[in-house]
Each structure stands twice: as structure tokens, then as C-alpha cells.
Amino acid sequence: MIRKIIADGTAEVQFLKEVEKRNGETDKKVSEIVSEIIENVKENGDKAVKEYTEKFDGKLPEYYEVPLDVIHEAMSNADEAFVNALLNAMENITEFHNRQKEQSFIDAKENGCILGQRVRGLDRVGLYVPGGTAAYPSSVLMNAVPARIAGVKEIIMVTPPGKDGKPNPDILTAAAIVGVDRVFMCGGAQAIAALAYGTEEIPKVDKIVGPGNIFVATAKKLLYGKVDIDMIAGPSEILIVADDTADPAYLAADLMSQAEHDKLASAILITTSERVADETSAELEKQMAELSRNEIIRSSIDNYGAIIVTRSMDRAIELANSLAPEHLEIQVNDPMSYLGQLNNVGSVFMGQYSPEPLGDYFAGPNHVLPTSGTARFFSPLSVNSFVKRSQFIYYTEQALLDAKNDIVCIAEKEGLTAHAHAVKIRFEK
């Protein structure tokens, strides 16, 4: 039975602190193992990657690099309904992300100075896609579509082989639909290291994106700076804010939609109605028994789930902003009236007909979202995640002369006489 907390200013705060503890520092033992893997791949390249693949995945894959005809064959053999669903989803994702495109600009001043900014896509991006039971073709679309819109020239995908040494056909289908350039059969920290440093066969990339287990996340964290990354993702989380108009059956279903991801996932309901709280608890017990991943759901709900009853919506919104959740559903009478108050959240789902899976698969906004409270300062994956910006400055002689005294004054204040000299020498002839 999910715990029920009557908010009194202390009980709910204590519970939220308990939830935060699941996002502790990276395990030192994991860091040591990953560091060793990274160094081995750095020194020995593909040889090391293949040795780790055989060690961790049980056998060498059928292909190291998957031939293009095999990728396209996977799409040809895929279920027609699945292909159409991916195409429809990609259309929505593309339409939404096209609106995020940032333009370069030039600012020509009246005195002849020209300032500006260039925006262009990264040259090469690495996309990590988990295999096995955690194979999510939707993640291929969510990562690759904004990269393409940003102007990324080449997308390299890495994904671990199945137990039979073969690639996951659903992953290959998504890769074919979105136009991934190359696919390599390797996973884990070794694949991240290969993308970061480059090997004889796997190209070095500028940025690595995509979800993974603790070893993948740790490798991304350790290699950040050598290569850019999307974010350090923690366990999935959903927070629902509901009033007495919400349907408990919907609330229970939506809580479980995230709880099924991982035993560390967090599913929390904050409601102003004790009736809704009690009926949602009963619905959870009823619906959970019917789902295939009920053991994972049960563990997640028991350890990191709760229903918090507050006296007011103001307190519910305050708690939501404090938690800064990955997914936030607002199932209230007038959800739009609260949108402007939700300042710390990855993605907001408004109304009873906007369940979280709508965002995971189809609506268009990205499902790669900040977790573990990082929505306070991080943003969802977007087109801007795949671009780089550079600035340019052109000054005429007269314009520099007009600015000379100010520049020299600041430089000398900072004790940087060479800075001042580089300006003054131009007018000492």
C-alpha cells in the first residue's frame, strides 16, 4: 500500500528528503571500474571494446559495424503499424523542434563596427541506445531528430548486442527511419569511451547523448570535458498535482507508468482531496496486479512513492517547485491557470487527457528531461543541445580610438598591462 502523508510542514519535507537520497554520489567502486575501462579503450581501441563486449554481453556480436543494408532490411521486415507509429511520432517531434531553431545574426553599427554570432550544428554526435529489455526505439527519434534539425553532419549510434549477438530490430528500424549514419554493436562504458576518444573504426564525436545504466552514466560523467554530454540522468520520476476533480483511476495509471521503469523510480501524488488520495491508493492496488512489471512497480511505489494531502493548491505548487520533477502532471479543473507558477520542471502535462506516455512517445516535445531536481537549472534536450555558437567583432580605426581610453582604464585596473599596450600601440605611430 502506498504511503499517505498529511502535509503539516514537516512530514512531507522529510519524505522528499528521503527521495532525494536515492540520487546520491556515484558509487566509488563503479567509478574505479569505469575509469579502468576508459583507460583500456583509450590505449587499445577496438580490441578493448570487443573484449569488453564479449565479457559483458556473453559473445561477440554478429557485426561490429552494422551494414546499411541490414539496417534498412530491419525496417522492411518491421511490423507496418510500428513503422507508421514511428513515422507519425517523428512528424510531431520534427514539427515541435523546428520551432527551436536559433538564427545567426549580424549587428552593423552606424560607426562601421560589425558584431555578430554564428550558430551551426556540431560536426559529429554519438547516440547511445540501450539494448536488451531496456531497448527504447523512441529514444532514437528523440535524440536524432533535434540533432538533424540543428545541422549535425554525422550521427554515430552505439547499441549493445542481444544475447544472440544480433542487433535489436526495433532499434535498427528507428535508426533507419531517422537516418542514423552508422551503427556499431557495443555498449556500456566501453562504448562511451570509444565515442569520446575514437578508435580505428569508431569515429571520435563532439557530443554523446542517450540514456544508459550506472556504468554508462558514470562514463559520461568522467569523460565530460573531453567530450560534451547531454546530462547525467538519474532514475525516472513523476509528480502529479490533483484536485478533487481528478479521476483516481487515471492518477494511479499515470503513477505506475513511471514506476515501471526502475525500482529506484519515484512516483508521487500531491492532492488537496483526501477522497482522491484514498481512492487512488485503492486503484493502485487493483491495477498493479494486472501489469507485467508489477514487481518493479511495487518496489518503486513502496520505497519512493507517496500520496501527499495538502490543504491548498498553493502548497501543492510550492512542493512541486521544490522537488523540480522530471515529469509533472497537473490534473485539476483549470490546469492552464497554474502553468505560469511552475518554474522548476522538465515537462508539464496538463489535464486528464495528457498522460505522461503521450510525451514519451508522440506529442513532439522531447522526452530527454532533467532528473533528480536538476530541472532547477537544466533544460530538456533540444535543437540548441546540438549547436555551437561563435562570435565575431569588426571595429574600424576610429571606433577603436573612441573606445581606447575605456579599454585601457579597465585593463590597467586589472593589472594586465599587455592588454592595454595592445590597444595603445595602434595609436602611437
Short mmCIF file of C-alpha atoms in Angstrom, two decimals:
data_model
loop_
_atom_site.label_atom_id
_atom_site.label_comp_id
_atom_site.label_asym_id
_atom_site.label_seq_id
_atom_site.Cartn_x
_atom_site.Cartn_y
_atom_site.Cartn_z
CA MET A 1 0.00 0.00 0.00
CA ILE A 2 1.42 3.39 -0.99
CA ARG A 3 2.15 5.62 1.98
CA LYS A 4 -0.20 8.51 2.67
CA ILE A 5 1.20 11.71 4.15
CA ILE A 6 -0.89 14.52 5.58
CA ALA A 7 1.15 17.65 4.89
CA ASP A 8 1.98 19.51 8.10
CA GLY A 9 5.13 21.32 7.07
CA THR A 10 7.39 18.55 8.38
CA ALA A 11 6.19 15.10 7.27
CA GLU A 12 6.12 15.91 3.55
CA VAL A 13 9.51 17.66 3.68
CA GLN A 14 11.08 14.66 5.41
CA PHE A 15 9.71 12.30 2.77
CA LEU A 16 11.01 14.43 -0.11
CA LYS A 17 14.46 14.40 1.52
CA GLU A 18 14.30 10.60 1.59
CA VAL A 19 13.51 10.57 -2.12
CA GLU A 20 16.50 12.82 -2.84
CA LYS A 21 18.85 10.35 -1.11
CA ARG A 22 18.35 7.85 -3.93
CA ASN A 23 20.28 10.29 -6.12
CA GLY A 24 23.48 10.10 -4.10
CA GLU A 25 27.05 10.43 -5.32
CA THR A 26 28.32 7.94 -7.86
CA ASP A 27 29.46 4.70 -6.28
CA LYS A 28 33.25 4.75 -5.82
CA LYS A 29 33.63 1.13 -6.89
CA VAL A 30 31.69 1.81 -10.09
CA SER A 31 33.90 4.85 -10.78
CA GLU A 32 37.04 2.74 -10.37
CA ILE A 33 35.76 0.06 -12.75
CA VAL A 34 34.67 2.63 -15.34
CA SER A 35 37.98 4.52 -15.09
CA GLU A 36 39.86 1.31 -15.83
CA ILE A 37 37.63 0.59 -18.83
CA ILE A 38 38.12 4.11 -20.18
CA GLU A 39 41.90 3.89 -19.92
CA ASN A 40 41.96 0.49 -21.61
CA VAL A 41 39.83 1.71 -24.52
CA LYS A 42 41.94 4.85 -24.80
CA GLU A 43 45.10 2.74 -25.11
CA ASN A 44 43.83 -0.30 -27.05
CA GLY A 45 40.86 0.97 -29.03
CA ASP A 46 38.62 -1.55 -30.78
CA LYS A 47 40.48 -4.52 -29.31
CA ALA A 48 39.49 -3.43 -25.81
CA VAL A 49 35.92 -2.62 -26.85
CA LYS A 50 35.45 -6.06 -28.38
CA GLU A 51 36.97 -7.82 -25.35
CA TYR A 52 34.58 -6.00 -23.02
CA THR A 53 31.65 -6.76 -25.32
CA GLU A 54 32.44 -10.48 -25.18
CA LYS A 55 32.96 -10.32 -21.40
CA PHE A 56 29.82 -8.37 -20.50
CA ASP A 57 27.40 -9.36 -23.28
CA GLY A 58 28.36 -13.04 -23.49
CA LYS A 59 29.59 -13.20 -27.08
CA LEU A 60 30.92 -11.10 -29.91
CA PRO A 61 28.16 -9.52 -32.00
CA GLU A 62 27.23 -10.66 -35.47
CA TYR A 63 28.56 -7.33 -36.75
CA TYR A 64 30.81 -4.72 -35.15
CA GLU A 65 29.51 -2.10 -37.55
CA VAL A 66 26.04 -2.96 -38.79
CA PRO A 67 25.87 -2.81 -42.61
CA LEU A 68 23.44 -0.27 -44.04
CA ASP A 69 21.52 -2.96 -45.90
CA VAL A 70 20.91 -4.79 -42.61
CA ILE A 71 19.58 -1.57 -41.06
CA HIS A 72 17.20 -0.97 -43.95
CA GLU A 73 16.20 -4.64 -44.01
CA ALA A 74 15.09 -4.32 -40.38
CA MET A 75 12.71 -1.55 -41.37
CA SER A 76 11.42 -3.56 -44.33
CA ASN A 77 10.68 -6.52 -42.07
CA ALA A 78 9.17 -4.46 -39.25
CA ASP A 79 5.51 -4.52 -38.33
CA GLU A 80 3.68 -1.98 -40.50
CA ALA A 81 1.78 -0.49 -37.57
CA PHE A 82 5.03 0.02 -35.66
CA VAL A 83 6.69 1.77 -38.62
CA ASN A 84 3.67 4.03 -39.12
CA ALA A 85 3.60 4.86 -35.41
CA LEU A 86 7.26 5.87 -35.50
CA LEU A 87 6.71 7.96 -38.64
CA ASN A 88 3.75 9.75 -37.07
CA ALA A 89 5.70 10.39 -33.89
CA MET A 90 8.68 11.67 -35.88
CA GLU A 91 6.43 14.12 -37.70
CA ASN A 92 5.30 15.61 -34.38
CA ILE A 93 8.82 15.65 -32.93
CA THR A 94 10.13 17.36 -36.07
CA GLU A 95 7.39 19.99 -36.10
CA PHE A 96 7.97 20.89 -32.44
CA HIS A 97 11.77 21.01 -32.66
CA ASN A 98 11.77 23.03 -35.87
CA ARG A 99 10.42 25.91 -33.78
CA GLN A 100 13.55 25.81 -31.61
CA LYS A 101 15.99 26.69 -34.39
CA GLU A 102 18.23 29.60 -33.46
CA GLN A 103 19.42 32.02 -36.12
CA SER A 104 22.84 33.57 -36.60
CA PHE A 105 22.81 37.36 -36.57
CA ILE A 106 24.83 40.40 -37.67
CA ASP A 107 24.57 43.77 -35.93
CA ALA A 108 26.01 46.53 -38.16
CA LYS A 109 26.54 49.74 -36.17
CA GLU A 110 26.33 53.27 -37.60
CA ASN A 111 30.03 53.84 -36.82
CA GLY A 112 31.07 50.99 -39.13
CA CYS A 113 31.54 48.31 -36.45
CA ILE A 114 30.12 44.89 -37.15
CA LEU A 115 29.24 42.43 -34.40
CA GLY A 116 27.59 39.06 -34.75
CA GLN A 117 27.07 35.47 -33.80
CA ARG A 118 27.28 32.30 -35.89
CA VAL A 119 25.15 29.30 -34.97
CA ARG A 120 25.94 25.95 -36.56
CA GLY A 121 25.48 22.28 -35.85
CA LEU A 122 28.13 20.07 -34.29
CA ASP A 123 30.16 18.01 -36.74
CA ARG A 124 29.56 14.57 -35.21
CA VAL A 125 27.35 13.28 -32.39
CA GLY A 126 27.32 9.89 -30.67
CA LEU A 127 23.96 8.37 -29.73
CA TYR A 128 23.92 5.68 -27.05
CA VAL A 129 20.90 3.37 -27.19
CA PRO A 130 20.46 0.62 -24.56
CA GLY A 131 19.69 -2.89 -25.80
CA GLY A 132 18.01 -5.94 -24.31
CA THR A 133 14.94 -5.40 -22.13
CA ALA A 134 15.64 -1.65 -21.92
CA ALA A 135 15.60 -1.09 -25.69
CA TYR A 136 13.72 2.12 -26.45
CA PRO A 137 13.37 2.98 -30.16
CA SER A 138 11.56 6.17 -29.12
CA SER A 139 14.87 7.45 -27.71
CA VAL A 140 16.45 7.14 -31.16
CA LEU A 141 13.87 9.59 -32.51
CA MET A 142 14.06 11.96 -29.55
CA ASN A 143 17.84 12.28 -29.78
CA ALA A 144 18.41 12.11 -33.53
CA VAL A 145 15.60 14.40 -34.78
CA PRO A 146 16.78 17.58 -32.99
CA ALA A 147 20.35 16.75 -33.95
CA ARG A 148 19.39 16.64 -37.61
CA ILE A 149 17.42 19.88 -37.36
CA ALA A 150 20.42 21.53 -35.69
CA GLY A 151 22.57 20.62 -38.69
CA VAL A 152 24.71 17.85 -37.16
CA LYS A 153 26.68 16.37 -40.04
CA GLU A 154 27.02 12.79 -38.79
CA ILE A 155 25.23 10.69 -36.16
CA ILE A 156 27.04 7.60 -34.86
CA MET A 157 24.89 5.18 -32.89
CA VAL A 158 26.22 2.56 -30.46
CA THR A 159 23.99 -0.15 -29.01
CA PRO A 160 24.84 -3.42 -27.26
CA PRO A 161 24.08 -6.73 -28.98
CA GLY A 162 21.37 -9.06 -27.73
CA LYS A 163 22.19 -12.40 -26.14
CA ASP A 164 22.17 -13.91 -29.62
CA GLY A 165 24.79 -11.42 -30.79
CA LYS A 166 22.29 -9.71 -33.09
CA PRO A 167 21.13 -6.08 -33.08
CA ASN A 168 17.68 -5.22 -31.74
CA PRO A 169 15.49 -4.97 -34.89
CA ASP A 170 13.23 -2.28 -33.38
CA ILE A 171 16.26 -0.09 -32.66
CA LEU A 172 17.53 -0.58 -36.22
CA THR A 173 14.09 0.29 -37.59
CA ALA A 174 14.09 3.59 -35.70
CA ALA A 175 17.67 4.25 -36.86
CA ALA A 176 16.65 3.69 -40.47
CA ILE A 177 13.61 5.94 -40.20
CA VAL A 178 15.51 8.86 -38.70
CA GLY A 179 18.60 8.40 -40.89
CA VAL A 180 21.37 7.50 -38.43
CA ASP A 181 24.62 7.39 -40.41
CA ARG A 182 26.47 4.49 -38.77
CA VAL A 183 25.59 1.89 -36.13
CA PHE A 184 28.12 -0.03 -34.00
CA MET A 185 27.34 -3.05 -31.86
CA CYS A 186 28.84 -2.22 -28.48
CA GLY A 187 27.54 -0.88 -25.22
CA GLY A 188 28.45 0.05 -21.67
CA ALA A 189 31.26 2.33 -20.53
CA GLN A 190 33.49 0.92 -23.30
CA ALA A 191 31.18 2.31 -25.99
CA ILE A 192 31.14 5.74 -24.35
CA ALA A 193 34.95 5.74 -24.17
CA ALA A 194 35.20 4.71 -27.83
CA LEU A 195 32.98 7.61 -28.88
CA ALA A 196 34.90 10.08 -26.71
CA TYR A 197 38.41 9.12 -27.87
CA GLY A 198 37.74 7.49 -31.20
CA THR A 199 39.16 4.12 -32.28
CA GLU A 200 40.39 2.66 -35.54
CA GLU A 201 36.78 2.00 -36.56
CA ILE A 202 34.53 4.13 -34.32
CA PRO A 203 34.84 7.86 -35.08
CA LYS A 204 35.52 10.38 -32.32
CA VAL A 205 32.45 12.52 -31.63
CA ASP A 206 31.87 16.00 -30.26
CA LYS A 207 28.94 15.10 -28.01
CA ILE A 208 27.38 11.95 -26.55
CA VAL A 209 23.64 11.72 -25.85
CA GLY A 210 21.26 8.98 -24.81
CA PRO A 211 20.25 7.03 -21.70
CA GLY A 212 22.10 4.16 -20.05
CA ASN A 213 22.78 2.28 -16.83
CA ILE A 214 25.01 3.45 -13.98
CA PHE A 215 28.19 2.42 -15.84
CA VAL A 216 27.17 4.43 -18.92
CA ALA A 217 26.17 7.43 -16.80
CA THR A 218 29.44 7.28 -14.86
CA ALA A 219 31.50 7.07 -18.06
CA LYS A 220 29.71 10.13 -19.44
CA LYS A 221 30.36 11.99 -16.21
CA LEU A 222 34.07 11.09 -16.16
CA LEU A 223 34.56 11.96 -19.82
CA TYR A 224 32.70 15.28 -19.70
CA GLY A 225 35.16 17.92 -20.82
CA LYS A 226 36.87 15.55 -23.21
CA VAL A 227 33.53 15.38 -24.96
CA ASP A 228 30.23 17.17 -24.36
CA ILE A 229 27.27 15.20 -22.97
CA ASP A 230 23.53 15.77 -22.72
CA MET A 231 23.14 15.32 -18.94
CA ILE A 232 23.73 12.89 -16.07
CA ALA A 233 20.34 11.22 -15.85
CA GLY A 234 19.07 9.74 -12.62
CA PRO A 235 16.10 7.41 -12.00
CA SER A 236 12.83 8.37 -13.65
CA GLU A 237 10.26 10.37 -11.68
CA ILE A 238 6.71 11.62 -11.94
CA LEU A 239 4.84 14.07 -9.75
CA ILE A 240 1.09 14.59 -10.14
CA VAL A 241 -0.75 17.56 -8.66
CA ALA A 242 -4.51 16.91 -8.46
CA ASP A 243 -7.64 18.48 -7.02
CA ASP A 244 -10.99 16.84 -6.23
CA THR A 245 -11.99 16.79 -9.93
CA ALA A 246 -9.25 14.31 -10.86
CA ASP A 247 -10.07 10.69 -11.71
CA PRO A 248 -8.28 8.30 -9.27
CA ALA A 249 -8.12 5.56 -11.93
CA TYR A 250 -6.17 7.88 -14.24
CA LEU A 251 -3.92 9.06 -11.42
CA ALA A 252 -2.99 5.50 -10.43
CA ALA A 253 -2.27 4.51 -14.03
CA ASP A 254 -0.06 7.53 -14.60
CA LEU A 255 1.92 6.98 -11.39
CA MET A 256 2.67 3.40 -12.47
CA SER A 257 3.70 4.50 -15.98
CA GLN A 258 6.94 5.80 -14.48
CA ALA A 259 7.25 3.40 -11.54
CA GLU A 260 7.63 0.52 -14.01
CA HIS A 261 10.90 1.93 -15.35
CA ASP A 262 13.08 1.14 -12.36
CA LYS A 263 12.92 0.11 -8.71
CA LEU A 264 14.53 3.49 -7.96
CA ALA A 265 11.87 5.43 -9.86
CA SER A 266 9.79 7.90 -7.89
CA ALA A 267 6.01 8.31 -8.28
CA ILE A 268 4.31 10.92 -6.09
CA LEU A 269 0.80 12.35 -5.99
CA ILE A 270 0.05 15.66 -4.26
CA THR A 271 -3.66 16.33 -3.86
CA THR A 272 -5.94 18.67 -1.98
CA SER A 273 -8.58 15.92 -1.66
CA GLU A 274 -8.35 13.13 0.91
CA ARG A 275 -11.05 11.25 -1.01
CA VAL A 276 -8.95 11.34 -4.17
CA ALA A 277 -5.93 10.19 -2.14
CA ASP A 278 -7.74 7.15 -0.73
CA GLU A 279 -9.38 6.15 -3.99
CA THR A 280 -6.08 6.48 -5.89
CA SER A 281 -4.40 4.21 -3.34
CA ALA A 282 -7.10 1.59 -3.88
CA GLU A 283 -6.78 1.92 -7.68
CA LEU A 284 -3.03 1.36 -7.46
CA GLU A 285 -3.54 -1.98 -5.71
CA LYS A 286 -6.21 -3.01 -8.21
CA GLN A 287 -4.37 -2.01 -11.39
CA MET A 288 -0.90 -3.07 -10.31
CA ALA A 289 -1.87 -6.74 -10.20
CA GLU A 290 -2.77 -6.64 -13.89
CA LEU A 291 0.57 -5.30 -15.17
CA SER A 292 3.56 -7.34 -16.37
CA ARG A 293 6.16 -5.31 -14.45
CA ASN A 294 4.23 -5.27 -11.19
CA GLU A 295 7.24 -6.37 -9.09
CA ILE A 296 9.26 -3.35 -10.22
CA ILE A 297 6.23 -1.09 -9.75
CA ARG A 298 5.63 -2.43 -6.26
CA SER A 299 9.24 -1.85 -5.20
CA SER A 300 9.26 1.69 -6.62
CA ILE A 301 5.92 2.61 -5.04
CA ASP A 302 6.82 1.09 -1.65
CA ASN A 303 10.21 2.80 -1.40
CA TYR A 304 9.86 6.09 -3.28
CA GLY A 305 6.15 6.60 -3.80
CA ALA A 306 3.68 8.59 -1.72
CA ILE A 307 0.38 10.40 -1.76
CA ILE A 308 0.66 13.77 -0.03
CA VAL A 309 -2.51 15.55 1.04
CA THR A 310 -2.18 19.33 1.28
CA ARG A 311 -4.63 21.96 2.49
CA SER A 312 -4.24 24.18 -0.57
CA MET A 313 -3.13 24.22 -4.18
CA ASP A 314 -0.63 26.94 -3.28
CA ARG A 315 1.19 24.47 -1.00
CA ALA A 316 0.98 21.75 -3.67
CA ILE A 317 2.59 24.06 -6.25
CA GLU A 318 5.24 25.12 -3.72
CA LEU A 319 6.17 21.47 -3.13
CA ALA A 320 6.23 20.80 -6.88
CA ASN A 321 8.71 23.63 -7.47
CA SER A 322 10.82 22.41 -4.55
CA LEU A 323 11.01 18.87 -5.93
CA ALA A 324 11.72 20.08 -9.51
CA PRO A 325 10.43 16.86 -11.10
CA GLU A 326 11.28 15.35 -14.45
CA HIS A 327 7.57 14.88 -15.32
CA LEU A 328 4.77 16.91 -13.74
CA GLU A 329 1.10 16.25 -14.41
CA ILE A 330 -1.48 18.89 -13.45
CA GLN A 331 -4.84 17.14 -13.19
CA VAL A 332 -7.01 19.97 -11.91
CA ASN A 333 -10.10 21.83 -13.03
CA ASP A 334 -8.20 24.63 -14.80
CA PRO A 335 -4.63 23.44 -15.45
CA MET A 336 -3.62 26.37 -17.65
CA SER A 337 -4.10 28.78 -14.74
CA TYR A 338 -1.18 27.14 -12.92
CA LEU A 339 1.30 26.90 -15.79
CA GLY A 340 2.91 30.26 -15.04
CA GLN A 341 3.63 29.20 -11.45
CA LEU A 342 5.52 26.01 -12.38
CA ASN A 343 9.10 27.21 -12.53
CA ASN A 344 11.12 24.04 -11.86
CA VAL A 345 10.03 21.15 -14.06
CA GLY A 346 11.26 19.17 -17.05
CA SER A 347 7.93 18.72 -18.86
CA VAL A 348 4.38 19.64 -17.80
CA PHE A 349 1.35 17.54 -18.75
CA MET A 350 -1.90 19.44 -18.34
CA GLY A 351 -5.35 17.97 -17.93
CA GLN A 352 -6.68 14.43 -17.61
CA TYR A 353 -6.12 13.62 -21.28
CA SER A 354 -2.39 14.44 -21.31
CA PRO A 355 -0.84 11.37 -19.63
CA GLU A 356 2.95 11.17 -19.35
CA PRO A 357 3.34 8.46 -22.06
CA LEU A 358 1.97 11.00 -24.55
CA GLY A 359 5.21 12.91 -24.05
CA ASP A 360 7.38 9.80 -24.03
CA TYR A 361 6.30 8.73 -27.48
CA PHE A 362 4.19 11.03 -29.55
CA ALA A 363 3.28 14.65 -28.77
CA GLY A 364 6.52 16.23 -30.01
CA PRO A 365 8.32 17.82 -27.04
CA ASN A 366 11.46 15.92 -26.10
CA HIS A 367 11.38 13.10 -23.56
CA VAL A 368 15.05 13.52 -22.57
CA LEU A 369 14.49 15.56 -19.42
CA PRO A 370 16.45 16.72 -16.36
CA THR A 371 16.03 14.45 -13.32
CA SER A 372 16.96 14.46 -9.64
CA GLY A 373 15.90 18.05 -9.07
CA THR A 374 18.19 19.40 -11.83
CA ALA A 375 15.18 20.97 -13.57
CA ARG A 376 16.07 23.93 -11.34
CA PHE A 377 18.89 24.71 -13.77
CA PHE A 378 18.84 22.19 -16.66
CA SER A 379 16.50 22.09 -19.66
CA PRO A 380 15.09 19.30 -21.83
CA LEU A 381 17.13 18.09 -24.78
CA SER A 382 16.53 20.39 -27.74
CA VAL A 383 17.93 21.62 -31.04
CA ASN A 384 20.08 24.02 -29.01
CA SER A 385 21.75 21.00 -27.39
CA PHE A 386 23.38 20.18 -30.73
CA VAL A 387 24.71 23.56 -31.84
CA LYS A 388 27.77 25.65 -31.11
CA ARG A 389 27.95 29.41 -31.23
CA SER A 390 30.84 31.68 -32.07
CA GLN A 391 31.02 35.48 -32.03
CA PHE A 392 32.77 37.92 -34.32
CA ILE A 393 33.88 41.53 -33.96
CA TYR A 394 34.96 44.08 -36.57
CA TYR A 395 35.98 47.61 -35.45
CA THR A 396 37.17 50.50 -37.59
CA GLU A 397 40.21 52.55 -36.58
CA GLN A 398 38.04 55.44 -35.39
CA ALA A 399 35.76 53.15 -33.40
CA LEU A 400 38.73 51.60 -31.58
CA LEU A 401 40.12 55.09 -30.89
CA ASP A 402 36.78 56.11 -29.40
CA ALA A 403 36.86 53.06 -27.10
CA LYS A 404 40.60 53.24 -26.35
CA ASN A 405 40.53 55.06 -23.04
CA ASP A 406 37.82 52.84 -21.55
CA ILE A 407 39.63 49.65 -22.57
CA VAL A 408 42.98 50.87 -21.25
CA CYS A 409 41.39 52.03 -17.99
CA ILE A 410 39.82 48.61 -17.29
CA ALA A 411 42.93 46.67 -18.37
CA GLU A 412 45.25 48.71 -16.15
CA LYS A 413 42.81 48.38 -13.25
CA GLU A 414 43.16 44.61 -13.62
CA GLY A 415 46.95 44.87 -13.82
CA LEU A 416 47.03 43.50 -17.37
CA THR A 417 49.37 45.99 -18.98
CA ALA A 418 49.88 43.90 -22.12
CA HIS A 419 46.15 44.16 -22.77
CA ALA A 420 46.36 47.95 -22.51
CA HIS A 421 49.52 48.01 -24.64
CA ALA A 422 47.85 46.03 -27.47
CA VAL A 423 45.34 48.87 -27.83
CA LYS A 424 47.64 51.87 -27.19
CA ILE A 425 50.34 50.78 -29.67
CA ARG A 426 47.95 51.24 -32.56
CA PHE A 427 47.84 54.98 -31.91
CA GLU A 428 51.48 55.69 -31.01
CA LYS A 429 52.92 55.87 -34.53
#
